[in-house]
Amino acid sequence: MSLLPGAEPYRHHGGPVGVLLCHGFTGSPQSLRPWAEELAAAGFTVSLPLLPGHGTRWQDMQLTRWEDWYAEVERELLTLADECERVFVFGLSMGGALSLRLAALHGPAVSGLVLVNPSVRSDTPASVLLPVLRHLVPSLPGIADDIAKDGVTEFGYDRTPLHAAWSLSRLWQEVQRRLPEVTQPVLLFHSPQDHVVSPANSELVLARISSTDVTERLCERSFHVATLDHDAAEIFAASQDFIRRLAPAHAAGATRVESDDHHG
């Protein structure tokens, strides 16, 4: 099955600090590739996996469930933990939910989280119909490409597969239940103008996690896919500063590299 443009997984072997990046529901590594490449250029070891059922066609996602997506990022976390002295986990949208679950279940193996518009709850009342609706209708219009910046496109699915959407709702329940188990430092970015994930998601995360080192940043000029939008450069720079603050000795060899390509 041919991949959508930029959907291939990305891996870079760098220094002793590793970063795992988790993309969103119906998206692909393309939405996080510039972030991953900038981290790699700065000297970090980077893993950006393609989640099962993603990056090809929406029908392929119908056969996958949240356990499959989580298993993929968990495998990558354990691989990075073997290779690196410290590992940080970054996530966009549903990737934020997967990141939070990794942090809750793997504790010290995760040194910190950077979340961008994390998705941890339903924003539509119609979601209560999913258990039945998914057997009647295979898909609904897609959620990809919510970007304010002109000329930038997220290559995600143009349809939302409902069996997978139902499974996502189960992931949300699981993540919400475990939010108090998250104790790691957190840097959370969210967009006030997000047409996919409401601010209530970030509010829920901030209210329920047990972390004491928490920083909240607004992406005022970006929509949902802020990693490809006007605030991308700020996200990339702040996330590197976050790592260096928390792992100064290990990250000493990584030098911040600013790329004009990412400035909006």
PDB file of N, CA and C in Angstrom, residues 169-256:
ATOM      1  N   SER A 169     -12.299   6.803  21.378  1.00  0.00           N
ATOM      2  CA  SER A 169     -13.074   7.203  22.562  1.00  0.00           C
ATOM      3  C   SER A 169     -12.763   6.303  23.754  1.00  0.00           C
ATOM      4  N   ARG A 170     -12.433   5.047  23.483  1.00  0.00           N
ATOM      5  CA  ARG A 170     -12.020   4.141  24.564  1.00  0.00           C
ATOM      6  C   ARG A 170     -10.636   4.520  25.101  1.00  0.00           C
ATOM      7  N   LEU A 171      -9.748   4.943  24.194  1.00  0.00           N
ATOM      8  CA  LEU A 171      -8.429   5.416  24.626  1.00  0.00           C
ATOM      9  C   LEU A 171      -8.578   6.624  25.543  1.00  0.00           C
ATOM     10  N   TRP A 172      -9.462   7.552  25.174  1.00  0.00           N
ATOM     11  CA  TRP A 172      -9.670   8.741  26.006  1.00  0.00           C
ATOM     12  C   TRP A 172     -10.056   8.347  27.437  1.00  0.00           C
ATOM     13  N   GLN A 173     -10.960   7.390  27.565  1.00  0.00           N
ATOM     14  CA  GLN A 173     -11.387   6.944  28.897  1.00  0.00           C
ATOM     15  C   GLN A 173     -10.208   6.398  29.696  1.00  0.00           C
ATOM     16  N   GLU A 174      -9.385   5.601  29.016  1.00  0.00           N
ATOM     17  CA  GLU A 174      -8.230   4.997  29.663  1.00  0.00           C
ATOM     18  C   GLU A 174      -7.229   6.064  30.100  1.00  0.00           C
ATOM     19  N   VAL A 175      -6.995   7.048  29.225  1.00  0.00           N
ATOM     20  CA  VAL A 175      -6.024   8.105  29.546  1.00  0.00           C
ATOM     21  C   VAL A 175      -6.540   8.982  30.684  1.00  0.00           C
ATOM     22  N   GLN A 176      -7.814   9.352  30.639  1.00  0.00           N
ATOM     23  CA  GLN A 176      -8.381  10.185  31.706  1.00  0.00           C
ATOM     24  C   GLN A 176      -8.228   9.511  33.067  1.00  0.00           C
ATOM     25  N   ARG A 177      -8.440   8.212  33.100  1.00  0.00           N
ATOM     26  CA  ARG A 177      -8.363   7.460  34.341  1.00  0.00           C
ATOM     27  C   ARG A 177      -6.959   7.509  34.935  1.00  0.00           C
ATOM     28  N   ARG A 178      -5.955   7.576  34.062  1.00  0.00           N
ATOM     29  CA  ARG A 178      -4.570   7.505  34.517  1.00  0.00           C
ATOM     30  C   ARG A 178      -3.869   8.865  34.606  1.00  0.00           C
ATOM     31  N   LEU A 179      -4.562   9.950  34.288  1.00  0.00           N
ATOM     32  CA  LEU A 179      -3.919  11.268  34.336  1.00  0.00           C
ATOM     33  C   LEU A 179      -3.266  11.572  35.686  1.00  0.00           C
ATOM     34  N   PRO A 180      -3.877  11.210  36.820  1.00  0.00           N
ATOM     35  CA  PRO A 180      -3.224  11.496  38.112  1.00  0.00           C
ATOM     36  C   PRO A 180      -1.890  10.777  38.286  1.00  0.00           C
ATOM     37  N   GLU A 181      -1.636   9.739  37.477  1.00  0.00           N
ATOM     38  CA  GLU A 181      -0.374   8.996  37.577  1.00  0.00           C
ATOM     39  C   GLU A 181       0.762   9.682  36.820  1.00  0.00           C
ATOM     40  N   VAL A 182       0.438  10.737  36.080  1.00  0.00           N
ATOM     41  CA  VAL A 182       1.468  11.480  35.335  1.00  0.00           C
ATOM     42  C   VAL A 182       2.127  12.481  36.289  1.00  0.00           C
ATOM     43  N   THR A 183       3.420  12.305  36.519  1.00  0.00           N
ATOM     44  CA  THR A 183       4.144  13.154  37.475  1.00  0.00           C
ATOM     45  C   THR A 183       5.312  13.905  36.824  1.00  0.00           C
ATOM     46  N   GLN A 184       5.612  13.593  35.555  1.00  0.00           N
ATOM     47  CA  GLN A 184       6.772  14.186  34.889  1.00  0.00           C
ATOM     48  C   GLN A 184       6.547  15.668  34.576  1.00  0.00           C
ATOM     49  N   PRO A 185       7.630  16.426  34.372  1.00  0.00           N
ATOM     50  CA  PRO A 185       7.493  17.793  33.878  1.00  0.00           C
ATOM     51  C   PRO A 185       6.732  17.824  32.553  1.00  0.00           C
ATOM     52  N   VAL A 186       5.889  18.832  32.388  1.00  0.00           N
ATOM     53  CA  VAL A 186       5.040  18.940  31.195  1.00  0.00           C
ATOM     54  C   VAL A 186       5.129  20.353  30.625  1.00  0.00           C
ATOM     55  N   LEU A 187       5.327  20.425  29.318  1.00  0.00           N
ATOM     56  CA  LEU A 187       5.219  21.670  28.558  1.00  0.00           C
ATOM     57  C   LEU A 187       4.051  21.483  27.605  1.00  0.00           C
ATOM     58  N   LEU A 188       2.985  22.261  27.794  1.00  0.00           N
ATOM     59  CA  LEU A 188       1.754  22.065  27.026  1.00  0.00           C
ATOM     60  C   LEU A 188       1.442  23.302  26.182  1.00  0.00           C
ATOM     61  N   PHE A 189       1.337  23.087  24.878  1.00  0.00           N
ATOM     62  CA  PHE A 189       0.936  24.137  23.940  1.00  0.00           C
ATOM     63  C   PHE A 189      -0.498  23.892  23.497  1.00  0.00           C
ATOM     64  N   HIS A 190      -1.307  24.946  23.471  1.00  0.00           N
ATOM     65  CA  HIS A 190      -2.619  24.757  22.848  1.00  0.00           C
ATOM     66  C   HIS A 190      -3.079  26.021  22.141  1.00  0.00           C
ATOM     67  N   SER A 191      -3.870  25.799  21.102  1.00  0.00           N
ATOM     68  CA  SER A 191      -4.328  26.875  20.231  1.00  0.00           C
ATOM     69  C   SER A 191      -5.733  27.310  20.635  1.00  0.00           C
ATOM     70  N   PRO A 192      -5.940  28.594  20.953  1.00  0.00           N
ATOM     71  CA  PRO A 192      -7.286  29.078  21.266  1.00  0.00           C
ATOM     72  C   PRO A 192      -8.259  28.862  20.098  1.00  0.00           C
ATOM     73  N   GLN A 193      -7.728  28.935  18.865  1.00  0.00           N
ATOM     74  CA  GLN A 193      -8.559  28.714  17.679  1.00  0.00           C
ATOM     75  C   GLN A 193      -8.248  27.341  17.095  1.00  0.00           C
ATOM     76  N   ASP A 194      -8.755  26.326  17.736  1.00  0.00           N
ATOM     77  CA  ASP A 194      -8.560  24.943  17.304  1.00  0.00           C
ATOM     78  C   ASP A 194      -9.924  24.405  16.894  1.00  0.00           C
ATOM     79  N   HIS A 195     -10.069  24.009  15.627  1.00  0.00           N
ATOM     80  CA  HIS A 195     -11.363  23.558  15.114  1.00  0.00           C
ATOM     81  C   HIS A 195     -11.545  22.046  15.224  1.00  0.00           C
ATOM     82  N   VAL A 196     -10.577  21.374  15.852  1.00  0.00           N
ATOM     83  CA  VAL A 196     -10.634  19.920  15.996  1.00  0.00           C
ATOM     84  C   VAL A 196     -10.737  19.512  17.458  1.00  0.00           C
ATOM     85  N   VAL A 197      -9.887  20.107  18.297  1.00  0.00           N
ATOM     86  CA  VAL A 197      -9.810  19.747  19.715  1.00  0.00           C
ATOM     87  C   VAL A 197     -10.054  21.003  20.546  1.00  0.00           C
ATOM     88  N   SER A 198     -11.056  20.965  21.398  1.00  0.00           N
ATOM     89  CA  SER A 198     -11.418  22.158  22.169  1.00  0.00           C
ATOM     90  C   SER A 198     -10.417  22.420  23.289  1.00  0.00           C
ATOM     91  N   PRO A 199     -10.341  23.677  23.780  1.00  0.00           N
ATOM     92  CA  PRO A 199      -9.462  24.002  24.909  1.00  0.00           C
ATOM     93  C   PRO A 199      -9.781  23.190  26.162  1.00  0.00           C
ATOM     94  N   ALA A 200     -10.994  22.646  26.236  1.00  0.00           N
ATOM     95  CA  ALA A 200     -11.369  21.835  27.398  1.00  0.00           C
ATOM     96  C   ALA A 200     -10.459  20.619  27.561  1.00  0.00           C
ATOM     97  N   ASN A 201      -9.863  20.160  26.458  1.00  0.00           N
ATOM     98  CA  ASN A 201      -8.940  19.027  26.543  1.00  0.00           C
ATOM     99  C   ASN A 201      -7.704  19.393  27.344  1.00  0.00           C
ATOM    100  N   SER A 202      -7.098  20.527  26.997  1.00  0.00           N
ATOM    101  CA  SER A 202      -5.900  20.964  27.726  1.00  0.00           C
ATOM    102  C   SER A 202      -6.230  21.292  29.179  1.00  0.00           C
ATOM    103  N   GLU A 203      -7.397  21.882  29.383  1.00  0.00           N
ATOM    104  CA  GLU A 203      -7.821  22.199  30.755  1.00  0.00           C
ATOM    105  C   GLU A 203      -7.933  20.932  31.593  1.00  0.00           C
ATOM    106  N   LEU A 204      -8.472  19.878  31.003  1.00  0.00           N
ATOM    107  CA  LEU A 204      -8.627  18.607  31.709  1.00  0.00           C
ATOM    108  C   LEU A 204      -7.263  18.015  32.062  1.00  0.00           C
ATOM    109  N   VAL A 205      -6.347  18.044  31.100  1.00  0.00           N
ATOM    110  CA  VAL A 205      -4.998  17.527  31.359  1.00  0.00           C
ATOM    111  C   VAL A 205      -4.347  18.291  32.510  1.00  0.00           C
ATOM    112  N   LEU A 206      -4.373  19.621  32.433  1.00  0.00           N
ATOM    113  CA  LEU A 206      -3.711  20.447  33.446  1.00  0.00           C
ATOM    114  C   LEU A 206      -4.347  20.276  34.829  1.00  0.00           C
ATOM    115  N   ALA A 207      -5.654  20.015  34.852  1.00  0.00           N
ATOM    116  CA  ALA A 207      -6.356  19.873  36.127  1.00  0.00           C
ATOM    117  C   ALA A 207      -6.112  18.517  36.785  1.00  0.00           C
ATOM    118  N   ARG A 208      -5.837  17.498  35.979  1.00  0.00           N
ATOM    119  CA  ARG A 208      -5.812  16.131  36.516  1.00  0.00           C
ATOM    120  C   ARG A 208      -4.429  15.534  36.724  1.00  0.00           C
ATOM    121  N   ILE A 209      -3.420  16.002  35.979  1.00  0.00           N
ATOM    122  CA  ILE A 209      -2.094  15.416  36.154  1.00  0.00           C
ATOM    123  C   ILE A 209      -1.520  15.804  37.521  1.00  0.00           C
ATOM    124  N   SER A 210      -0.580  15.004  38.012  1.00  0.00           N
ATOM    125  CA  SER A 210       0.038  15.254  39.318  1.00  0.00           C
ATOM    126  C   SER A 210       1.378  15.978  39.199  1.00  0.00           C
ATOM    127  N   SER A 211       1.774  16.329  37.991  1.00  0.00           N
ATOM    128  CA  SER A 211       3.052  17.008  37.762  1.00  0.00           C
ATOM    129  C   SER A 211       3.073  18.349  38.488  1.00  0.00           C
ATOM    130  N   THR A 212       4.243  18.683  39.040  1.00  0.00           N
ATOM    131  CA  THR A 212       4.404  19.983  39.696  1.00  0.00           C
ATOM    132  C   THR A 212       5.152  20.969  38.808  1.00  0.00           C
ATOM    133  N   ASP A 213       5.904  20.463  37.832  1.00  0.00           N
ATOM    134  CA  ASP A 213       6.645  21.291  36.883  1.00  0.00           C
ATOM    135  C   ASP A 213       5.827  21.350  35.588  1.00  0.00           C
ATOM    136  N   VAL A 214       4.974  22.350  35.485  1.00  0.00           N
ATOM    137  CA  VAL A 214       4.044  22.444  34.350  1.00  0.00           C
ATOM    138  C   VAL A 214       4.105  23.839  33.745  1.00  0.00           C
ATOM    139  N   THR A 215       4.272  23.904  32.428  1.00  0.00           N
ATOM    140  CA  THR A 215       4.265  25.173  31.710  1.00  0.00           C
ATOM    141  C   THR A 215       3.212  25.125  30.616  1.00  0.00           C
ATOM    142  N   GLU A 216       2.358  26.132  30.576  1.00  0.00           N
ATOM    143  CA  GLU A 216       1.309  26.226  29.555  1.00  0.00           C
ATOM    144  C   GLU A 216       1.644  27.382  28.619  1.00  0.00           C
ATOM    145  N   ARG A 217       1.604  27.125  27.314  1.00  0.00           N
ATOM    146  CA  ARG A 217       1.887  28.158  26.320  1.00  0.00           C
ATOM    147  C   ARG A 217       0.760  28.174  25.294  1.00  0.00           C
ATOM    148  N   LEU A 218       0.327  29.378  24.912  1.00  0.00           N
ATOM    149  CA  LEU A 218      -0.721  29.512  23.903  1.00  0.00           C
ATOM    150  C   LEU A 218      -0.115  29.692  22.520  1.00  0.00           C
ATOM    151  N   CYS A 219      -0.724  29.046  21.538  1.00  0.00           N
ATOM    152  CA  CYS A 219      -0.354  29.213  20.127  1.00  0.00           C
ATOM    153  C   CYS A 219      -1.411  30.116  19.494  1.00  0.00           C
ATOM    154  N   GLU A 220      -1.256  31.401  19.699  1.00  0.00           N
ATOM    155  CA  GLU A 220      -2.296  32.374  19.343  1.00  0.00           C
ATOM    156  C   GLU A 220      -2.562  32.445  17.837  1.00  0.00           C
ATOM    157  N   ARG A 221      -1.536  32.147  17.037  1.00  0.00           N
ATOM    158  CA  ARG A 221      -1.675  32.342  15.588  1.00  0.00           C
ATOM    159  C   ARG A 221      -1.905  31.049  14.819  1.00  0.00           C
ATOM    160  N   SER A 222      -2.060  29.959  15.546  1.00  0.00           N
ATOM    161  CA  SER A 222      -2.163  28.653  14.894  1.00  0.00           C
ATOM    162  C   SER A 222      -3.498  27.983  15.174  1.00  0.00           C
ATOM    163  N   PHE A 223      -3.878  27.080  14.261  1.00  0.00           N
ATOM    164  CA  PHE A 223      -5.046  26.231  14.462  1.00  0.00           C
ATOM    165  C   PHE A 223      -4.557  24.896  15.072  1.00  0.00           C
ATOM    166  N   HIS A 224      -5.243  23.800  14.782  1.00  0.00           N
ATOM    167  CA  HIS A 224      -4.968  22.541  15.477  1.00  0.00           C
ATOM    168  C   HIS A 224      -3.551  22.008  15.225  1.00  0.00           C
ATOM    169  N   VAL A 225      -3.147  21.963  13.967  1.00  0.00           N
ATOM    170  CA  VAL A 225      -1.843  21.362  13.640  1.00  0.00           C
ATOM    171  C   VAL A 225      -0.754  22.432  13.810  1.00  0.00           C
ATOM    172  N   ALA A 226      -0.563  22.852  15.045  1.00  0.00           N
ATOM    173  CA  ALA A 226       0.340  23.969  15.330  1.00  0.00           C
ATOM    174  C   ALA A 226       1.789  23.660  14.958  1.00  0.00           C
ATOM    175  N   THR A 227       2.126  22.391  14.847  1.00  0.00           N
ATOM    176  CA  THR A 227       3.490  21.996  14.494  1.00  0.00           C
ATOM    177  C   THR A 227       3.828  22.294  13.035  1.00  0.00           C
ATOM    178  N   LEU A 228       2.820  22.606  12.224  1.00  0.00           N
ATOM    179  CA  LEU A 228       3.046  23.013  10.831  1.00  0.00           C
ATOM    180  C   LEU A 228       2.586  24.446  10.599  1.00  0.00           C
ATOM    181  N   ASP A 229       2.239  25.140  11.686  1.00  0.00           N
ATOM    182  CA  ASP A 229       1.566  26.433  11.556  1.00  0.00           C
ATOM    183  C   ASP A 229       2.495  27.585  11.982  1.00  0.00           C
ATOM    184  N   HIS A 230       1.919  28.761  12.170  1.00  0.00           N
ATOM    185  CA  HIS A 230       2.698  29.969  12.453  1.00  0.00           C
ATOM    186  C   HIS A 230       3.542  29.867  13.721  1.00  0.00           C
ATOM    187  N   ASP A 231       3.094  29.086  14.700  1.00  0.00           N
ATOM    188  CA  ASP A 231       3.816  28.993  15.976  1.00  0.00           C
ATOM    189  C   ASP A 231       4.810  27.851  16.026  1.00  0.00           C
ATOM    190  N   ALA A 232       5.036  27.183  14.898  1.00  0.00           N
ATOM    191  CA  ALA A 232       5.910  26.000  14.894  1.00  0.00           C
ATOM    192  C   ALA A 232       7.311  26.318  15.421  1.00  0.00           C
ATOM    193  N   ALA A 233       7.899  27.422  14.966  1.00  0.00           N
ATOM    194  CA  ALA A 233       9.269  27.757  15.381  1.00  0.00           C
ATOM    195  C   ALA A 233       9.364  27.924  16.892  1.00  0.00           C
ATOM    196  N   GLU A 234       8.334  28.536  17.492  1.00  0.00           N
ATOM    197  CA  GLU A 234       8.326  28.713  18.944  1.00  0.00           C
ATOM    198  C   GLU A 234       8.212  27.372  19.665  1.00  0.00           C
ATOM    199  N   ILE A 235       7.390  26.470  19.118  1.00  0.00           N
ATOM    200  CA  ILE A 235       7.251  25.132  19.702  1.00  0.00           C
ATOM    201  C   ILE A 235       8.585  24.398  19.640  1.00  0.00           C
ATOM    202  N   PHE A 236       9.238  24.458  18.476  1.00  0.00           N
ATOM    203  CA  PHE A 236      10.501  23.736  18.297  1.00  0.00           C
ATOM    204  C   PHE A 236      11.568  24.262  19.259  1.00  0.00           C
ATOM    205  N   ALA A 237      11.686  25.587  19.358  1.00  0.00           N
ATOM    206  CA  ALA A 237      12.715  26.185  20.218  1.00  0.00           C
ATOM    207  C   ALA A 237      12.434  25.916  21.691  1.00  0.00           C
ATOM    208  N   ALA A 238      11.187  26.108  22.110  1.00  0.00           N
ATOM    209  CA  ALA A 238      10.833  25.927  23.521  1.00  0.00           C
ATOM    210  C   ALA A 238      10.990  24.467  23.950  1.00  0.00           C
ATOM    211  N   SER A 239      10.708  23.534  23.044  1.00  0.00           N
ATOM    212  CA  SER A 239      10.828  22.116  23.396  1.00  0.00           C
ATOM    213  C   SER A 239      12.301  21.744  23.611  1.00  0.00           C
ATOM    214  N   GLN A 240      13.204  22.340  22.826  1.00  0.00           N
ATOM    215  CA  GLN A 240      14.627  22.080  23.030  1.00  0.00           C
ATOM    216  C   GLN A 240      15.114  22.706  24.337  1.00  0.00           C
ATOM    217  N   ASP A 241      14.635  23.911  24.635  1.00  0.00           N
ATOM    218  CA  ASP A 241      14.986  24.544  25.905  1.00  0.00           C
ATOM    219  C   ASP A 241      14.495  23.714  27.088  1.00  0.00           C
ATOM    220  N   PHE A 242      13.304  23.123  26.946  1.00  0.00           N
ATOM    221  CA  PHE A 242      12.699  22.265  27.963  1.00  0.00           C
ATOM    222  C   PHE A 242      13.607  21.065  28.248  1.00  0.00           C
ATOM    223  N   ILE A 243      14.102  20.419  27.184  1.00  0.00           N
ATOM    224  CA  ILE A 243      14.999  19.270  27.354  1.00  0.00           C
ATOM    225  C   ILE A 243      16.280  19.702  28.031  1.00  0.00           C
ATOM    226  N   ARG A 244      16.859  20.799  27.576  1.00  0.00           N
ATOM    227  CA  ARG A 244      18.148  21.234  28.119  1.00  0.00           C
ATOM    228  C   ARG A 244      18.043  21.638  29.591  1.00  0.00           C
ATOM    229  N   ARG A 245      16.901  22.170  29.962  1.00  0.00           N
ATOM    230  CA  ARG A 245      16.703  22.535  31.367  1.00  0.00           C
ATOM    231  C   ARG A 245      16.636  21.289  32.244  1.00  0.00           C
ATOM    232  N   LEU A 246      16.002  20.238  31.741  1.00  0.00           N
ATOM    233  CA  LEU A 246      15.769  19.038  32.541  1.00  0.00           C
ATOM    234  C   LEU A 246      16.904  18.026  32.456  1.00  0.00           C
ATOM    235  N   ALA A 247      17.667  18.074  31.383  1.00  0.00           N
ATOM    236  CA  ALA A 247      18.779  17.129  31.211  1.00  0.00           C
ATOM    237  C   ALA A 247      20.022  17.881  30.753  1.00  0.00           C
ATOM    238  N   PRO A 248      20.479  18.856  31.540  1.00  0.00           N
ATOM    239  CA  PRO A 248      21.579  19.724  31.082  1.00  0.00           C
ATOM    240  C   PRO A 248      22.872  18.975  30.791  1.00  0.00           C
ATOM    241  N   ALA A 249      23.218  18.012  31.620  1.00  0.00           N
ATOM    242  CA  ALA A 249      24.474  17.287  31.420  1.00  0.00           C
ATOM    243  C   ALA A 249      24.417  16.430  30.165  1.00  0.00           C
ATOM    244  N   HIS A 250      23.280  15.746  29.970  1.00  0.00           N
ATOM    245  CA  HIS A 250      23.148  14.831  28.832  1.00  0.00           C
ATOM    246  C   HIS A 250      22.979  15.594  27.528  1.00  0.00           C
ATOM    247  N   ALA A 251      22.322  16.761  27.583  1.00  0.00           N
ATOM    248  CA  ALA A 251      22.026  17.508  26.360  1.00  0.00           C
ATOM    249  C   ALA A 251      23.102  18.516  26.011  1.00  0.00           C
ATOM    250  N   ALA A 252      24.195  18.517  26.788  1.00  0.00           N
ATOM    251  CA  ALA A 252      25.228  19.540  26.598  1.00  0.00           C
ATOM    252  C   ALA A 252      25.817  19.508  25.198  1.00  0.00           C
ATOM    253  N   GLY A 253      25.887  18.311  24.619  1.00  0.00           N
ATOM    254  CA  GLY A 253      26.481  18.203  23.287  1.00  0.00           C
ATOM    255  C   GLY A 253      25.554  18.617  22.170  1.00  0.00           C
ATOM    256  N   ALA A 254      24.268  18.780  22.490  1.00  0.00           N
ATOM    257  CA  ALA A 254      23.296  19.147  21.458  1.00  0.00           C
ATOM    258  C   ALA A 254      23.192  20.666  21.396  1.00  0.00           C
ATOM    259  N   THR A 255      23.454  21.207  20.264  1.00  0.00           N
ATOM    260  CA  THR A 255      23.440  22.654  20.076  1.00  0.00           C
ATOM    261  C   THR A 255      22.182  23.064  19.334  1.00  0.00           C
ATOM    262  N   ARG A 256      21.514  24.080  19.832  1.00  0.00           N
ATOM    263  CA  ARG A 256      20.258  24.485  19.203  1.00  0.00           C
ATOM    264  C   ARG A 256      20.515  24.988  17.800  1.00  0.00           C
TER     265      ARG A 256
END
